[in-house]
Amino acid sequence: MSLFKSIARRSLGALVLAGFAAAALGTAPAKAATPEEIKARGKLMVGLLTDYPPFGGTDAQQQPAGYDADVAALMAKALGVKLELVPVTGPNRIPYLLTNKVDVLIATFGITAERSKQVLFSNPYSSLTIYVLAPKSLNIKTTDDLKPVTISVARASTQDTAITAAAPQGTQIKRFDDDATALQALISGQVQAMGASNTILAQLNKDYPQLNIEPKLTMREQANGMAFRKADTALAEFANKFIAEIEKNGELSAINKRWFGVELTKLPPMPQF
């Protein structure tokens, strides 16, 4: 199965699952600020992406699967509760959290100063590198070279933020709802370059080697954290202890090897703003 078809299938699954999740949530979303309240409820509700494999995708039954889903499962186990996975998108991640539709986001969420104004981040539990990707034949050596280039990005993503800040005024940045459509734009020639992570690069070169895509510019080394509502300090503290424990006992490395084929290197430090 091609990379685009794989991601597109996952995106369709995300839409279906999101509809089911919304129906299940109804008008009375659960509110939890502490581990004790979650334990009393008996369920941890986690928002995660399903259009960004291998961090967040879907399996053959269109159920959430990937690095983030495995981390969420371990967290629910540590709390001694059932797990409910709620598909989210880049643009609606924070609204789902702030309106109590989920207890926590484990959604490949880059820790940034701007996002920290709205949410409370845990320490990093994963990381990735954000690039400008383009064919080898395209001459891009500095951000100034981006001005005549049309670039696709997933709207409201870390790559959107990074490229928007770095690109010269007048650069044409096309924003799409998710990575699947941003990727399709690159594959079809609608754009010349794409803002994406090392995970997309690896799968793109595997499925479309004829495109000769390579990283042109490194835009950001992204530390990903779980995200909580500002008031949920007790739950964030629990998450930090949980992350430290699964890093120490090797469970996080096992998850990394399952989805990326290599053991986990040392997690990045918490970004300071």
CSV table of C-alpha atoms in Angstrom, one decimal:
chain,number,residue,atom,x,y,z
A,1,MET,CA,0.0,0.0,0.0
A,2,SER,CA,1.4,3.4,-0.9
A,3,LEU,CA,2.2,6.0,1.7
A,4,PHE,CA,-0.6,8.4,0.5
A,5,LYS,CA,-3.2,5.6,0.4
A,6,SER,CA,-2.1,4.5,3.8
A,7,ILE,CA,-2.4,8.0,5.3
A,8,ALA,CA,-5.6,8.8,3.5
A,9,ARG,CA,-7.1,5.5,4.7
A,10,ARG,CA,-6.1,6.5,8.3
A,11,SER,CA,-7.6,10.0,7.8
A,12,LEU,CA,-10.9,8.5,6.7
A,13,GLY,CA,-10.8,6.3,9.7
A,14,ALA,CA,-10.2,9.3,11.9
A,15,LEU,CA,-13.3,11.0,10.5
A,16,VAL,CA,-15.4,7.9,11.2
A,17,LEU,CA,-14.0,7.5,14.7
A,18,ALA,CA,-14.4,11.2,15.5
A,19,GLY,CA,-18.1,10.9,14.6
A,20,PHE,CA,-18.5,7.9,17.0
A,21,ALA,CA,-16.5,9.7,19.7
A,22,ALA,CA,-18.6,12.9,19.4
A,23,ALA,CA,-21.8,10.9,19.7
A,24,ALA,CA,-20.5,9.0,22.7
A,25,LEU,CA,-19.4,12.2,24.4
A,26,GLY,CA,-22.7,13.9,24.0
A,27,THR,CA,-23.3,17.1,25.9
A,28,ALA,CA,-21.9,16.0,29.2
A,29,PRO,CA,-18.2,15.4,28.8
A,30,ALA,CA,-16.3,14.0,31.7
A,31,LYS,CA,-14.3,16.4,33.8
A,32,ALA,CA,-11.2,15.2,35.5
A,33,ALA,CA,-8.4,17.2,37.1
A,34,THR,CA,-6.7,14.5,39.2
A,35,PRO,CA,-5.6,10.9,38.9
A,36,GLU,CA,-8.0,10.1,41.8
A,37,GLU,CA,-11.0,11.4,39.8
A,38,ILE,CA,-10.0,9.4,36.8
A,39,LYS,CA,-9.7,6.3,38.9
A,40,ALA,CA,-13.1,6.9,40.4
A,41,ARG,CA,-14.6,7.2,36.9
A,42,GLY,CA,-12.8,4.1,35.8
A,43,LYS,CA,-11.7,5.5,32.4
A,44,LEU,CA,-9.0,7.6,30.9
A,45,MET,CA,-10.0,9.6,27.8
A,46,VAL,CA,-7.0,10.4,25.5
A,47,GLY,CA,-7.0,12.5,22.4
A,48,LEU,CA,-4.7,11.4,19.7
A,49,LEU,CA,-4.0,11.8,16.0
A,50,THR,CA,-4.9,9.1,13.6
A,51,ASP,CA,-3.5,10.6,10.4
A,52,TYR,CA,0.2,10.7,11.4
A,53,PRO,CA,1.6,7.3,11.4
A,54,PRO,CA,3.6,5.7,13.0
A,55,PHE,CA,3.0,8.1,15.9
A,56,GLY,CA,-0.8,8.0,15.3
A,57,GLY,CA,-2.6,5.9,12.7
A,58,THR,CA,-5.2,3.2,12.5
A,59,ASP,CA,-5.0,-0.5,12.1
A,60,ALA,CA,-6.8,-2.8,9.7
A,61,GLN,CA,-10.0,-2.5,11.7
A,62,GLN,CA,-9.7,1.3,11.6
A,63,GLN,CA,-8.9,1.5,15.3
A,64,PRO,CA,-6.3,3.9,16.6
A,65,ALA,CA,-2.8,2.4,16.5
A,66,GLY,CA,0.8,3.7,16.8
A,67,TYR,CA,3.4,5.0,19.2
A,68,ASP,CA,1.0,7.4,20.9
A,69,ALA,CA,-1.8,4.8,21.3
A,70,ASP,CA,0.7,2.4,23.0
A,71,VAL,CA,1.9,5.1,25.4
A,72,ALA,CA,-1.8,5.9,26.2
A,73,ALA,CA,-2.5,2.2,26.9
A,74,LEU,CA,0.4,2.1,29.4
A,75,MET,CA,-0.8,5.2,31.1
A,76,ALA,CA,-4.3,3.8,31.5
A,77,LYS,CA,-2.8,0.6,32.9
A,78,ALA,CA,-0.7,2.7,35.4
A,79,LEU,CA,-3.9,4.4,36.6
A,80,GLY,CA,-5.7,1.0,36.7
A,81,VAL,CA,-8.5,2.2,34.4
A,82,LYS,CA,-10.0,1.5,31.0
A,83,LEU,CA,-8.8,3.5,28.0
A,84,GLU,CA,-10.9,5.4,25.6
A,85,LEU,CA,-9.1,6.8,22.5
A,86,VAL,CA,-10.7,9.9,20.9
A,87,PRO,CA,-9.4,10.9,17.5
A,88,VAL,CA,-8.4,14.5,17.1
A,89,THR,CA,-6.9,16.6,14.3
A,90,GLY,CA,-4.2,19.2,14.4
A,91,PRO,CA,-6.6,22.2,14.5
A,92,ASN,CA,-9.0,20.7,17.0
A,93,ARG,CA,-6.6,19.2,19.5
A,94,ILE,CA,-6.6,22.1,21.9
A,95,PRO,CA,-10.4,22.8,21.7
A,96,TYR,CA,-11.1,19.1,22.5
A,97,LEU,CA,-8.9,19.4,25.6
A,98,LEU,CA,-10.2,22.7,26.8
A,99,THR,CA,-13.8,21.7,26.4
A,100,ASN,CA,-13.3,18.5,28.5
A,101,LYS,CA,-13.9,16.1,25.7
A,102,VAL,CA,-10.6,14.4,26.6
A,103,ASP,CA,-8.5,14.3,29.8
A,104,VAL,CA,-5.1,14.5,28.0
A,105,LEU,CA,-3.7,14.9,24.6
A,106,ILE,CA,-1.1,12.3,23.6
A,107,ALA,CA,-1.0,13.5,20.0
A,108,THR,CA,2.5,14.1,18.8
A,109,PHE,CA,2.1,17.6,20.2
A,110,GLY,CA,5.2,19.8,20.0
A,111,ILE,CA,6.0,21.8,23.1
A,112,THR,CA,6.1,25.4,22.1
A,113,ALA,CA,5.9,28.7,23.9
A,114,GLU,CA,2.7,29.7,22.1
A,115,ARG,CA,0.9,26.5,23.0
A,116,SER,CA,2.1,26.7,26.6
A,117,LYS,CA,-0.1,29.8,27.0
A,118,GLN,CA,-3.1,27.5,26.5
A,119,VAL,CA,-2.1,24.1,27.9
A,120,LEU,CA,0.1,22.5,30.5
A,121,PHE,CA,2.7,20.2,29.0
A,122,SER,CA,4.3,17.1,30.5
A,123,ASN,CA,8.0,16.4,30.1
A,124,PRO,CA,8.8,15.1,26.6
A,125,TYR,CA,7.8,11.5,25.8
A,126,SER,CA,8.9,11.5,22.1
A,127,SER,CA,10.6,13.7,19.6
A,128,LEU,CA,10.9,14.3,15.9
A,129,THR,CA,12.7,16.6,13.4
A,130,ILE,CA,10.8,19.0,11.2
A,131,TYR,CA,12.2,19.6,7.7
A,132,VAL,CA,11.4,21.3,4.4
A,133,LEU,CA,11.3,18.4,2.0
A,134,ALA,CA,11.7,18.7,-1.7
A,135,PRO,CA,13.2,16.8,-4.7
A,136,LYS,CA,17.0,16.8,-5.0
A,137,SER,CA,16.8,18.8,-8.2
A,138,LEU,CA,15.3,21.8,-6.4
A,139,ASN,CA,17.9,24.3,-5.1
A,140,ILE,CA,17.1,25.2,-1.5
A,141,LYS,CA,20.0,25.9,0.7
A,142,THR,CA,18.7,28.8,2.9
A,143,THR,CA,15.3,30.1,3.9
A,144,ASP,CA,15.7,32.9,1.4
A,145,ASP,CA,15.5,30.2,-1.3
A,146,LEU,CA,11.9,29.4,-0.2
A,147,LYS,CA,10.4,32.6,-1.7
A,148,PRO,CA,9.8,31.3,-5.2
A,149,VAL,CA,8.8,27.8,-3.9
A,150,THR,CA,5.2,26.6,-3.2
A,151,ILE,CA,5.1,24.7,0.1
A,152,SER,CA,2.4,22.4,1.5
A,153,VAL,CA,1.9,22.0,5.3
A,154,ALA,CA,-0.8,20.6,7.6
A,155,ARG,CA,-2.7,23.5,9.0
A,156,ALA,CA,-1.9,24.5,12.6
A,157,SER,CA,0.9,22.0,12.8
A,158,THR,CA,4.4,22.6,14.2
A,159,GLN,CA,5.8,22.6,10.6
A,160,ASP,CA,3.2,25.3,9.7
A,161,THR,CA,4.3,27.5,12.5
A,162,ALA,CA,8.0,27.0,11.9
A,163,ILE,CA,7.9,27.5,8.1
A,164,THR,CA,5.6,30.5,8.4
A,165,ALA,CA,8.0,32.2,10.8
A,166,ALA,CA,11.1,31.4,8.8
A,167,ALA,CA,10.0,31.9,5.2
A,168,PRO,CA,10.5,35.3,3.4
A,169,GLN,CA,7.5,37.4,3.0
A,170,GLY,CA,5.7,36.4,-0.2
A,171,THR,CA,6.4,32.7,0.1
A,172,GLN,CA,3.4,30.7,-1.0
A,173,ILE,CA,2.5,28.3,1.8
A,174,LYS,CA,-0.5,26.1,1.0
A,175,ARG,CA,-2.3,24.9,4.2
A,176,PHE,CA,-4.2,21.6,4.2
A,177,ASP,CA,-6.4,20.0,6.8
A,178,ASP,CA,-4.0,17.1,7.4
A,179,ASP,CA,-0.7,15.5,6.4
A,180,ALA,CA,-2.5,13.2,3.9
A,181,THR,CA,-3.7,16.1,1.7
A,182,ALA,CA,-0.5,18.1,2.2
A,183,LEU,CA,1.4,15.0,1.0
A,184,GLN,CA,-0.9,14.4,-2.0
A,185,ALA,CA,-0.2,18.0,-3.1
A,186,LEU,CA,3.6,17.2,-3.2
A,187,ILE,CA,3.2,13.8,-4.9
A,188,SER,CA,0.8,15.3,-7.6
A,189,GLY,CA,3.1,18.3,-8.3
A,190,GLN,CA,0.6,20.8,-6.9
A,191,VAL,CA,3.4,22.1,-4.7
A,192,GLN,CA,7.2,21.9,-5.0
A,193,ALA,CA,8.0,21.2,-1.3
A,194,MET,CA,6.4,20.1,1.9
A,195,GLY,CA,6.9,20.8,5.6
A,196,ALA,CA,7.0,17.5,7.3
A,197,SER,CA,8.9,15.3,9.8
A,198,ASN,CA,11.5,12.6,9.5
A,199,THR,CA,8.8,10.0,9.8
A,200,ILE,CA,7.1,11.3,6.7
A,201,LEU,CA,10.5,11.5,4.9
A,202,ALA,CA,11.4,7.9,5.6
A,203,GLN,CA,8.0,6.5,4.4
A,204,LEU,CA,7.9,8.8,1.4
A,205,ASN,CA,11.3,7.6,0.2
A,206,LYS,CA,10.2,4.0,0.7
A,207,ASP,CA,7.0,4.3,-1.3
A,208,TYR,CA,8.0,7.0,-3.8
A,209,PRO,CA,11.8,6.7,-4.4
A,210,GLN,CA,11.4,8.0,-7.9
A,211,LEU,CA,10.5,11.5,-6.5
A,212,ASN,CA,14.1,11.7,-5.0
A,213,ILE,CA,12.8,13.7,-2.0
A,214,GLU,CA,15.4,14.9,0.5
A,215,PRO,CA,15.5,17.2,3.6
A,216,LYS,CA,16.5,20.7,2.4
A,217,LEU,CA,16.3,22.7,5.6
A,218,THR,CA,16.0,21.6,9.2
A,219,MET,CA,13.3,23.8,10.7
A,220,ARG,CA,13.0,22.4,14.2
A,221,GLU,CA,13.9,19.6,16.6
A,222,GLN,CA,10.6,19.0,18.2
A,223,ALA,CA,10.1,17.7,21.7
A,224,ASN,CA,6.6,16.2,22.1
A,225,GLY,CA,4.7,16.4,25.3
A,226,MET,CA,1.4,15.3,26.7
A,227,ALA,CA,-1.0,18.2,27.1
A,228,PHE,CA,-3.4,19.0,30.0
A,229,ARG,CA,-5.7,21.8,31.0
A,230,LYS,CA,-3.8,24.4,33.0
A,231,ALA,CA,-5.7,23.5,36.2
A,232,ASP,CA,-4.8,19.8,35.9
A,233,THR,CA,-1.5,20.0,37.7
A,234,ALA,CA,-1.9,16.8,39.6
A,235,LEU,CA,-2.5,14.8,36.4
A,236,ALA,CA,0.5,16.4,34.8
A,237,GLU,CA,2.7,15.5,37.7
A,238,PHE,CA,1.4,11.9,37.5
A,239,ALA,CA,2.3,11.9,33.8
A,240,ASN,CA,5.9,13.1,34.4
A,241,LYS,CA,6.5,10.3,36.9
A,242,PHE,CA,4.9,7.8,34.5
A,243,ILE,CA,7.1,9.0,31.6
A,244,ALA,CA,10.2,8.8,33.7
A,245,GLU,CA,9.3,5.2,34.8
A,246,ILE,CA,8.6,3.8,31.4
A,247,GLU,CA,11.8,5.4,30.0
A,248,LYS,CA,13.7,3.9,32.9
A,249,ASN,CA,12.2,0.4,32.7
A,250,GLY,CA,12.5,0.1,28.9
A,251,GLU,CA,8.8,0.0,28.0
A,252,LEU,CA,9.1,3.3,26.1
A,253,SER,CA,12.1,2.0,24.1
A,254,ALA,CA,10.2,-1.1,23.3
A,255,ILE,CA,7.3,1.0,21.9
A,256,ASN,CA,9.8,3.1,19.8
A,257,LYS,CA,11.4,-0.1,18.4
A,258,ARG,CA,7.9,-1.5,17.6
A,259,TRP,CA,7.0,1.5,15.5
A,260,PHE,CA,10.3,2.9,14.3
A,261,GLY,CA,12.5,-0.1,14.2
A,262,VAL,CA,15.2,1.3,16.6
A,263,GLU,CA,15.5,1.6,20.3
A,264,LEU,CA,14.8,4.9,21.9
A,265,THR,CA,17.6,7.4,22.2
A,266,LYS,CA,17.6,9.7,25.2
A,267,LEU,CA,14.5,11.9,25.3
A,268,PRO,CA,15.1,15.6,24.7
A,269,PRO,CA,15.1,18.0,27.7
A,270,MET,CA,12.0,20.0,28.5
A,271,PRO,CA,12.1,23.2,26.3
A,272,GLN,CA,12.6,26.4,28.3
A,273,PHE,CA,10.8,29.6,27.3
